[in-house]
Coordinates of N, CA and C in Angstrom, one line a residue:
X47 N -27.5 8.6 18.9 CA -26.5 9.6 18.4 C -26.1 9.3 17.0
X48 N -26.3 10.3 16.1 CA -25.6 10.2 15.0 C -23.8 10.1 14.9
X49 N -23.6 9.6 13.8 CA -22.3 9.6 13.9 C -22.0 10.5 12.4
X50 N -20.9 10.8 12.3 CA -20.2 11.0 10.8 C -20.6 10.7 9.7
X51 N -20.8 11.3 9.1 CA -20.6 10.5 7.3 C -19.5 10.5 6.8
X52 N -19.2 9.3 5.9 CA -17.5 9.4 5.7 C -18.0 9.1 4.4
X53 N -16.8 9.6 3.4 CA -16.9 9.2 2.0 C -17.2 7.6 1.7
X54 N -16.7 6.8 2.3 CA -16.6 5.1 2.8 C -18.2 4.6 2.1
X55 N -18.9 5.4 3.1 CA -20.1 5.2 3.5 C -20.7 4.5 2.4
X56 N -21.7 3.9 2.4 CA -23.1 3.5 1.2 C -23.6 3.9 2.1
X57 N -25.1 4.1 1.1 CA -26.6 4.9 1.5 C -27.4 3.6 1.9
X58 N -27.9 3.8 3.2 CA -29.2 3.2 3.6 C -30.0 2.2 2.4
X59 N -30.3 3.0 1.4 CA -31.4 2.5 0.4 C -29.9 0.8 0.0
X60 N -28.6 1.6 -0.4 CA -28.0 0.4 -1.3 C -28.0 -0.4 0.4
X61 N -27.4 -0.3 1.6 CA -27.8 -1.2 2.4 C -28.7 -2.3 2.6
X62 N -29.8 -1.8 2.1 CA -31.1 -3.0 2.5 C -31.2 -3.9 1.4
X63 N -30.1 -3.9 0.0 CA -30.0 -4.9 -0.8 C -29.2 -5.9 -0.1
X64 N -28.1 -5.4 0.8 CA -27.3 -6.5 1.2 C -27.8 -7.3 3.0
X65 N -29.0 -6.4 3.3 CA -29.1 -6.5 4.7 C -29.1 -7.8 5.0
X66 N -29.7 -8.5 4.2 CA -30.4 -9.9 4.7 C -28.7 -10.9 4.3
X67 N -28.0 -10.6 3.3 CA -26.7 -11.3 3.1 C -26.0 -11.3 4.5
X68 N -26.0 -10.2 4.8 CA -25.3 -10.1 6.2 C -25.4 -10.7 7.4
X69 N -27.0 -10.7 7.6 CA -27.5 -10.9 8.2 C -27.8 -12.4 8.9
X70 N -27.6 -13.5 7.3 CA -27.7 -14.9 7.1 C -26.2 -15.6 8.1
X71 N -25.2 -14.9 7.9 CA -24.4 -15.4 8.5 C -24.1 -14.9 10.1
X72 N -24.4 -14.3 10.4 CA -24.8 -13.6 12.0 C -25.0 -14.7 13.1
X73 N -24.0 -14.8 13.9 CA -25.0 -15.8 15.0 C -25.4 -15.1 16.4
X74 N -26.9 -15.6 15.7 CA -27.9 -14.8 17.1 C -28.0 -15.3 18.9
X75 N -27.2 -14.9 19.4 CA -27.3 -15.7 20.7 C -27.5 -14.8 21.9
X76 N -27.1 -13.0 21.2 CA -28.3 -12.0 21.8 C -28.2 -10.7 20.9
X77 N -29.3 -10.4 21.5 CA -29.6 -8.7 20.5 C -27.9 -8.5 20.2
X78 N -27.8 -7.7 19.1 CA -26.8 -6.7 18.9 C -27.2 -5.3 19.4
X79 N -25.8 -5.0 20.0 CA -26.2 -3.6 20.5 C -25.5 -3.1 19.4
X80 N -25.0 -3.1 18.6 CA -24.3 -1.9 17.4 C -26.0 -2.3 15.9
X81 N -25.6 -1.1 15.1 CA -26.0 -1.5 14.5 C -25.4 -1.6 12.8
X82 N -26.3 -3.0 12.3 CA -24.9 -3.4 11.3 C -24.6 -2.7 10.1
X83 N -25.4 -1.5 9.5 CA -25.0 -0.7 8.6 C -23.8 0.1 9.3
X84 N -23.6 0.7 10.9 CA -22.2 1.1 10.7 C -21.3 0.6 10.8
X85 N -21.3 -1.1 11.3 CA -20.7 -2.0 11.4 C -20.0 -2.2 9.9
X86 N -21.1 -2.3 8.9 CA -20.7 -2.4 7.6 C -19.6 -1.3 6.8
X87 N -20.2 -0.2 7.4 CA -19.6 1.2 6.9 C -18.6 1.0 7.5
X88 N -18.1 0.7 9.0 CA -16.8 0.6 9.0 C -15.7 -0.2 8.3
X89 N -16.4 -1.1 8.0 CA -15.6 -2.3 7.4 C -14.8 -1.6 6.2
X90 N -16.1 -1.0 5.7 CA -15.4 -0.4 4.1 C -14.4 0.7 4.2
X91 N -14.8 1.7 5.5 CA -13.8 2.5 5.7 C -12.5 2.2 6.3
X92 N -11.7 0.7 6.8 CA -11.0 -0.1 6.9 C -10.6 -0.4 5.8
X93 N -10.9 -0.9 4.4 CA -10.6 -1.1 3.4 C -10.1 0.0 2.4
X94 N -11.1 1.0 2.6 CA -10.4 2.1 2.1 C -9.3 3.0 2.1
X95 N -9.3 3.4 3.8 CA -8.7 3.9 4.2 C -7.0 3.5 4.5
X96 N -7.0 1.7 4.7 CA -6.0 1.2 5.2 C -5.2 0.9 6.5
X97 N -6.2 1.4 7.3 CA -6.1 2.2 8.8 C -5.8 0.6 9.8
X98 N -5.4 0.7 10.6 CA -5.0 -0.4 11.5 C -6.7 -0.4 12.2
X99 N -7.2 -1.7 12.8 CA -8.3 -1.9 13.6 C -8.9 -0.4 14.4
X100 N -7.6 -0.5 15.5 CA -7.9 0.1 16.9 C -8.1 2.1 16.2
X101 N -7.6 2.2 14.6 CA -7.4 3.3 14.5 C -8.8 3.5 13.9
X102 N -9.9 2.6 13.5 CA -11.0 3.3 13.1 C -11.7 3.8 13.9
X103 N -12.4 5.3 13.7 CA -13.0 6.9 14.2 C -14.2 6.1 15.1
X104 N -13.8 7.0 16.6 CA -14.6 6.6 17.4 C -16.2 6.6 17.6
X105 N -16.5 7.2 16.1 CA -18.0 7.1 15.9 C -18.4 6.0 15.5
X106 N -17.4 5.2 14.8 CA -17.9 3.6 14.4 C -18.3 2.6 15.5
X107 N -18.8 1.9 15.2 CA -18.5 0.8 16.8 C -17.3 0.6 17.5
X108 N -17.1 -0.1 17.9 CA -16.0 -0.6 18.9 C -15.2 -1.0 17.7
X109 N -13.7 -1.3 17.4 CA -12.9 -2.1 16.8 C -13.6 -3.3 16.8
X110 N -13.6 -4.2 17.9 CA -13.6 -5.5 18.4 C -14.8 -5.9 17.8
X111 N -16.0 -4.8 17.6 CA -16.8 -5.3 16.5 C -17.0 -5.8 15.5
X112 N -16.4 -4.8 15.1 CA -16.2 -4.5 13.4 C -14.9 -5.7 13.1
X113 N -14.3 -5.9 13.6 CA -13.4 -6.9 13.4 C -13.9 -8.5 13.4
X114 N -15.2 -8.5 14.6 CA -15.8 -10.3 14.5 C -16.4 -10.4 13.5
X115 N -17.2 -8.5 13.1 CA -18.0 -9.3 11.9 C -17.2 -9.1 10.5
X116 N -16.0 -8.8 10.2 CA -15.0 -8.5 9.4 C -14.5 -9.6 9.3
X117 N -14.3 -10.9 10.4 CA -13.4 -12.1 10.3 C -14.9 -12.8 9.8
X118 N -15.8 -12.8 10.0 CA -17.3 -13.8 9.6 C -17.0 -13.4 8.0
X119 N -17.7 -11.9 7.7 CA -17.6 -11.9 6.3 C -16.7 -12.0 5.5
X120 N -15.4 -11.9 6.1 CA -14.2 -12.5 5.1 C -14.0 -13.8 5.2
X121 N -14.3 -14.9 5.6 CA -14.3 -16.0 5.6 C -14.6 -16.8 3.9
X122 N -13.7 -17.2 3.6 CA -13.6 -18.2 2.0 C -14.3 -19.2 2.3
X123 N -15.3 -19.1 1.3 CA -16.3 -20.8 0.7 C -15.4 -21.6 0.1
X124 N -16.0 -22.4 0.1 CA -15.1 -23.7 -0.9 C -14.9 -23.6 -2.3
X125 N -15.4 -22.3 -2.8 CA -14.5 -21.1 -4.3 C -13.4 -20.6 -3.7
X126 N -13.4 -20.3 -2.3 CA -12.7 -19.2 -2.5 C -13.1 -17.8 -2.3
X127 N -15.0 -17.5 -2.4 CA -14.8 -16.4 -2.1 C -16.0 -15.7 -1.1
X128 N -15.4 -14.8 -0.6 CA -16.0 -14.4 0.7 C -17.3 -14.0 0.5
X129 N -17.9 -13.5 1.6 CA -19.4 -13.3 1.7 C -18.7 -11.8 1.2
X130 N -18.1 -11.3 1.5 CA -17.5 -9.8 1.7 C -17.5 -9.3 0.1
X131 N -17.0 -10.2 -0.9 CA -16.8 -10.4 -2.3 C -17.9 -10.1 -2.9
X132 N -18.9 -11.4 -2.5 CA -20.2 -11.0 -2.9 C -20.8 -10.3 -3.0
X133 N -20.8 -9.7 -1.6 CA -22.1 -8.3 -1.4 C -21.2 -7.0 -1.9
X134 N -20.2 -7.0 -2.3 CA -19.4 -5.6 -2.8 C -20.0 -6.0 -4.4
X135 N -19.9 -7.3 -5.3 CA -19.9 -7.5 -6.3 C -21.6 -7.4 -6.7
X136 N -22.5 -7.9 -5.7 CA -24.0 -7.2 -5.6 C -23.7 -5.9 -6.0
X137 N -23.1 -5.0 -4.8 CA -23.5 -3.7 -5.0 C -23.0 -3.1 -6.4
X138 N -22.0 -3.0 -6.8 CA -21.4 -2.9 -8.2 C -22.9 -3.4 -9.3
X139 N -23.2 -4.4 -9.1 CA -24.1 -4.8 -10.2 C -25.1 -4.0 -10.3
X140 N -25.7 -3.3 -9.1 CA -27.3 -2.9 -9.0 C -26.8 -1.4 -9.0
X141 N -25.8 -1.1 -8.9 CA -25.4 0.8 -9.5 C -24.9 0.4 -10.7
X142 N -24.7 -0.6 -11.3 CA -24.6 -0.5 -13.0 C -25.5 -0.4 -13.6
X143 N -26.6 -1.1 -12.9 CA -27.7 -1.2 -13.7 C -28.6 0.0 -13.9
X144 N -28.4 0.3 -12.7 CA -29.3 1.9 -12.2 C -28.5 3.1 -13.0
X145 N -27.5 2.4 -13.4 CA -26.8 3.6 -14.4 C -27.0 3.3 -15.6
X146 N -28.1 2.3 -16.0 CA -27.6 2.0 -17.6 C -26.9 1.5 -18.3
X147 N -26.2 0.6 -17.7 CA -24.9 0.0 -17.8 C -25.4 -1.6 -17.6
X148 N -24.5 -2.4 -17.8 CA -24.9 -4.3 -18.1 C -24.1 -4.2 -16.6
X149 N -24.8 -5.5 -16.1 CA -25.0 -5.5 -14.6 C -23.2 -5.9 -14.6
X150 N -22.7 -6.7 -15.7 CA -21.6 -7.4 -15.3 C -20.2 -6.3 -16.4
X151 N -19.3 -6.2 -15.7 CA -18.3 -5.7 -16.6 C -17.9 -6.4 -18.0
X152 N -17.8 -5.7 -18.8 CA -17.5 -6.2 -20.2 C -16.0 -6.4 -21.2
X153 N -15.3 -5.5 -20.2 CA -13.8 -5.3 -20.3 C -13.2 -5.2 -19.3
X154 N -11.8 -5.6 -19.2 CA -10.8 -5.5 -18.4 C -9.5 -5.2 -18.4
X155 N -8.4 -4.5 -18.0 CA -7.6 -4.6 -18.2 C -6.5 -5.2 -17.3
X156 N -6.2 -6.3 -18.1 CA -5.0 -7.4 -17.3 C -3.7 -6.9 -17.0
X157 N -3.0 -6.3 -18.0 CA -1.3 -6.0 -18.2 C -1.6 -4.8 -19.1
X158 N -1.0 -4.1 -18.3 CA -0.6 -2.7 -19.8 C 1.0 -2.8 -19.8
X159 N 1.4 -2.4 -20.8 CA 2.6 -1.9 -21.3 C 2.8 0.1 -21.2
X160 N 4.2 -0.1 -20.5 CA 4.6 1.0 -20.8 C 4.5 1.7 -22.2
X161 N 3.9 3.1 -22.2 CA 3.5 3.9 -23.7 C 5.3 5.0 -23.7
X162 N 5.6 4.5 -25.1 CA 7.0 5.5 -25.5 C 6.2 6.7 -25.6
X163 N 7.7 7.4 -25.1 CA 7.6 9.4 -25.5 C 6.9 10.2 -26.6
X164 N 6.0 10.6 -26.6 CA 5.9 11.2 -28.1 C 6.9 12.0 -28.4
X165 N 7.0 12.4 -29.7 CA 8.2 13.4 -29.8 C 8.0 15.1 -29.7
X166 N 6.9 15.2 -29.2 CA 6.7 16.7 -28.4 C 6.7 17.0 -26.9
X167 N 7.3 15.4 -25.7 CA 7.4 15.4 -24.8 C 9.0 16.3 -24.8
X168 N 9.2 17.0 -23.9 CA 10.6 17.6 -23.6 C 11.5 17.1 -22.7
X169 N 10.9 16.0 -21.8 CA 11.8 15.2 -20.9 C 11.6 13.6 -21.2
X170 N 12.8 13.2 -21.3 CA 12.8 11.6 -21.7 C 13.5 11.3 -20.3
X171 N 12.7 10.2 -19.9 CA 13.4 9.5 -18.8 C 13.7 7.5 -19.1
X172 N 14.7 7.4 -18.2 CA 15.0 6.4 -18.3 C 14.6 5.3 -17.0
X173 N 13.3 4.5 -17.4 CA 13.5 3.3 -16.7 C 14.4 2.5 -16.3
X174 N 15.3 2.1 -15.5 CA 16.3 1.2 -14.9 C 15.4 -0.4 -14.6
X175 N 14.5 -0.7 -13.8 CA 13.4 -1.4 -13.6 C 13.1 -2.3 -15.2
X176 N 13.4 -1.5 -16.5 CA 12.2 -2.1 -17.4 C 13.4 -2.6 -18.7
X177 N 14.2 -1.7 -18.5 CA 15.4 -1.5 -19.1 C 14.6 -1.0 -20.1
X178 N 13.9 0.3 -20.7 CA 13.6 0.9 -21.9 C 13.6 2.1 -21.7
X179 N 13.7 3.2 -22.6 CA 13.6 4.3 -22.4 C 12.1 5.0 -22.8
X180 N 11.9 5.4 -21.7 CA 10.6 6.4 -21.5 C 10.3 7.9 -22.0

């Protein structure tokens, strides 16, 4: 049975860069009856969405799935960072590249400052929070 496509999703093709990452940490002790791209897709659509476990769409696997392999891939190395980190920070790299773009980001932005009114805005408001006028 097919299930849904959700905006969430990644494509099959970006999938099989991360299959084998996923896969490394898996413990095999019998077949999987789910399969782990929507395993994966759910994950993401949990992250996106914000949605409690039991509330992700009954085309995904089971909650209880997507949650053992959700508690495996978020698990911290001795950095600090998850397998889950990784394979999102993979995918990022290999659609930068494919876009022409340097695999790694080159800027960031840490802290912005609130920007004052120009003087052709018609409503000035006041921050309470910042104590400045906006």
């Amino acid at each position: 049975m097919m299930r849904k496509e959700y905006p969430s999703d990644i494509s099959r093709k970006q999938f099989e860069i991360i299959k084998e990452d996923l896969k490394s940490v898996r413990k095999t002790t019998h077949p999987s009856t789910y399969d782990l791209y929507d395993i994966f897709c759910a994950v993401l659509y949990l992250l996106k969405e914000g949605c409690t476990w039991r509330a992700i769409p009954h085309d995904f696997p089971k909650w209880t799935a997507v949650r053992y392999h959700y508690d495996i891939w978020a698990e911290e190395d001795e950095n600090g960072i998850s397998l889950l980190d990784k394979i999102l920070h993979k995918l990022i790299e290999v659609e930068r590249k494919e876009n022409g773009r340097e695999d790694k980001t080159t800027m960031i932005i840490v802290d912005s400052k609130s920007v004052q009114n120009t003087d052709t805005a018609e409503i000035k408001g006041y921050d309470a929070g910042k104590k400045n006028q906006v």
